Amino acid sequence: MSSSTPAPASARPVRVLLVEDDELMRRSFTVALERYGYRVKAAADGLTGLELFRDGGGNGHGDEHAPGDDGFDLLILDVMLPGLDGIGLCRRVRETSLVPILMMSARGDGLDIVAGLEAGADDYVVKPVDTYVLVARIRSLLRRATYAPSAGGAGPAAGAEGPAPSGGDLLVFGDLTLDTGGLEVFVSGSPVALTPTELKLLLEFAAHPGVVLERHTLLRNVWDYGWDGDSRVVDLCVQRLRRKLGRDRIETVRGFGYKLRR
């Protein structure tokens, strides 16, 4: 399906929360996305966006809605928002949810981009952005989210320890265990919650243990970039994985890329 083709009418509409303070852009993005079959809820500031998100649920873990429920399937957050900015909103959402998040920056400022990715965003675009580019990024994020049918690898129910049988392979790298069937991740027997992007990145590393993967390869295979994207999205996602899995699990090979230690 090309990026200019609307979603099939038979598919459940994808619910998008758009938080953008510029009224013209907010209306333009809403109209454009709805033409592609997305169901858009829009807010003009961060606090209203947070309230809408909490009322509408999210693709989170714990007591939050899972994908396919009545929650939002994707968030699009502008960086510069009144009240609570987009980076702060991203952090608040990540406290309870693994829903895919796309950040928008009007300046393309490196600090904005890095701060957004560090806060837990999965990807970013720089405004002004063509609709077909925005839709392509949305579809890429949603494809990654299909790796996480419920909680994005959040693990079993509270109180459970270690991976349960799932019909898939159990890949073990030291104290790290990856259940490829249940898409669950454990460190020293305890479940670890990963966002869809983090999980897909880990799966890519796990498919090539001990092999150095270049950044442009990861951009192509994980972020679905058909062109040279910004390698900072890889670096920041690796940093987030290290915080969750242990700093030594993914090794930097300077001048080349990263590899998963066996």
Short mmCIF file of C-alpha atoms in Angstrom, two decimals, residues 74-179:
data_model
loop_
_atom_site.label_atom_id
_atom_site.label_comp_id
_atom_site.label_asym_id
_atom_site.label_seq_id
_atom_site.Cartn_x
_atom_site.Cartn_y
_atom_site.Cartn_z
CA LEU A 74 -0.49 6.78 18.56
CA LEU A 75 0.44 10.21 19.94
CA ILE A 76 1.78 13.14 17.89
CA LEU A 77 3.25 15.80 20.17
CA ASP A 78 4.62 19.21 19.25
CA VAL A 79 7.70 20.12 21.28
CA MET A 80 6.76 23.73 21.97
CA LEU A 81 3.45 23.69 23.87
CA PRO A 82 2.00 26.11 26.44
CA GLY A 83 1.64 24.93 30.03
CA LEU A 84 3.22 21.50 29.74
CA ASP A 85 5.60 21.21 26.80
CA GLY A 86 5.77 18.21 24.50
CA ILE A 87 8.84 16.74 26.17
CA GLY A 88 7.23 16.96 29.61
CA LEU A 89 4.03 15.46 28.21
CA CYS A 90 6.02 12.61 26.67
CA ARG A 91 7.60 11.87 30.05
CA ARG A 92 4.20 11.89 31.79
CA VAL A 93 2.76 9.50 29.22
CA ARG A 94 5.73 7.15 29.53
CA GLU A 95 5.07 6.83 33.28
CA THR A 96 2.07 4.62 32.49
CA SER A 97 2.10 3.77 28.79
CA LEU A 98 4.12 2.29 25.94
CA VAL A 99 1.95 3.89 23.23
CA PRO A 100 3.99 4.94 20.14
CA ILE A 101 4.93 8.63 20.27
CA LEU A 102 5.99 10.85 17.37
CA MET A 103 7.46 14.25 18.25
CA MET A 104 7.27 17.33 16.02
CA SER A 105 9.80 20.15 16.16
CA ALA A 106 9.49 23.41 14.24
CA ARG A 107 13.17 24.22 14.56
CA GLY A 108 14.85 20.88 14.02
CA ASP A 109 16.90 21.89 17.04
CA GLY A 110 19.29 19.15 18.09
CA LEU A 111 18.56 19.74 21.77
CA ASP A 112 14.79 19.43 21.19
CA ILE A 113 15.24 16.23 19.23
CA VAL A 114 17.59 14.63 21.75
CA ALA A 115 15.40 15.66 24.70
CA GLY A 116 12.31 14.22 23.05
CA LEU A 117 13.97 10.90 22.25
CA GLU A 118 15.45 10.69 25.74
CA ALA A 119 12.00 11.30 27.20
CA GLY A 120 10.77 8.17 25.41
CA ALA A 121 9.59 9.31 21.97
CA ASP A 122 9.97 6.72 19.21
CA ASP A 123 10.63 9.08 16.30
CA TYR A 124 10.39 12.72 15.25
CA VAL A 125 9.62 14.93 12.27
CA VAL A 126 10.62 18.54 11.59
CA LYS A 127 7.88 21.02 10.64
CA PRO A 128 6.82 21.94 8.08
CA VAL A 129 6.25 18.32 7.09
CA ASP A 130 4.47 16.96 4.02
CA THR A 131 1.43 14.83 4.75
CA TYR A 132 2.84 11.80 2.93
CA VAL A 133 5.98 11.93 5.11
CA LEU A 134 3.91 12.23 8.28
CA VAL A 135 1.70 9.31 7.25
CA ALA A 136 4.75 7.21 6.35
CA ARG A 137 6.22 7.80 9.82
CA ILE A 138 2.87 6.96 11.46
CA ARG A 139 2.57 3.71 9.53
CA SER A 140 6.14 2.79 10.42
CA LEU A 141 5.42 3.33 14.12
CA LEU A 142 2.22 1.31 13.94
CA ARG A 143 4.04 -1.57 12.22
CA ARG A 144 6.54 -1.60 15.09
CA ALA A 145 3.67 -1.61 17.57
CA THR A 146 2.41 -4.90 16.11
CA TYR A 147 5.44 -6.53 17.74
CA ALA A 148 3.78 -5.80 21.08
CA PRO A 149 0.24 -7.24 21.10
CA SER A 150 -0.54 -6.10 24.62
CA ALA A 151 1.99 -4.33 26.80
CA GLY A 152 4.92 -3.99 24.45
CA GLY A 153 6.91 -6.73 26.18
CA ALA A 154 5.84 -5.66 29.66
CA GLY A 155 6.01 -9.25 30.84
CA PRO A 156 3.54 -11.54 32.61
CA ALA A 157 1.01 -10.65 35.24
CA ALA A 158 2.17 -9.01 38.44
CA GLY A 159 3.82 -11.49 40.77
CA ALA A 160 4.98 -13.84 38.02
CA GLU A 161 8.68 -14.54 37.73
CA GLY A 162 10.55 -15.66 34.66
CA PRO A 163 9.25 -16.44 31.17
CA ALA A 164 6.25 -18.75 30.77
CA PRO A 165 6.04 -21.19 27.83
CA SER A 166 4.87 -19.33 24.69
CA GLY A 167 5.69 -21.56 21.75
CA GLY A 168 8.57 -19.31 20.67
CA ASP A 169 12.31 -19.45 21.25
CA LEU A 170 13.91 -18.38 24.51
CA LEU A 171 17.09 -16.47 23.70
CA VAL A 172 19.45 -16.08 26.65
CA PHE A 173 22.32 -13.60 26.81
CA GLY A 174 23.75 -13.64 30.33
CA ASP A 175 21.01 -12.36 32.65
CA LEU A 176 18.90 -11.23 29.67
CA THR A 177 16.15 -13.54 28.39
CA LEU A 178 14.06 -12.77 25.31
CA ASP A 179 10.92 -14.81 24.62
#
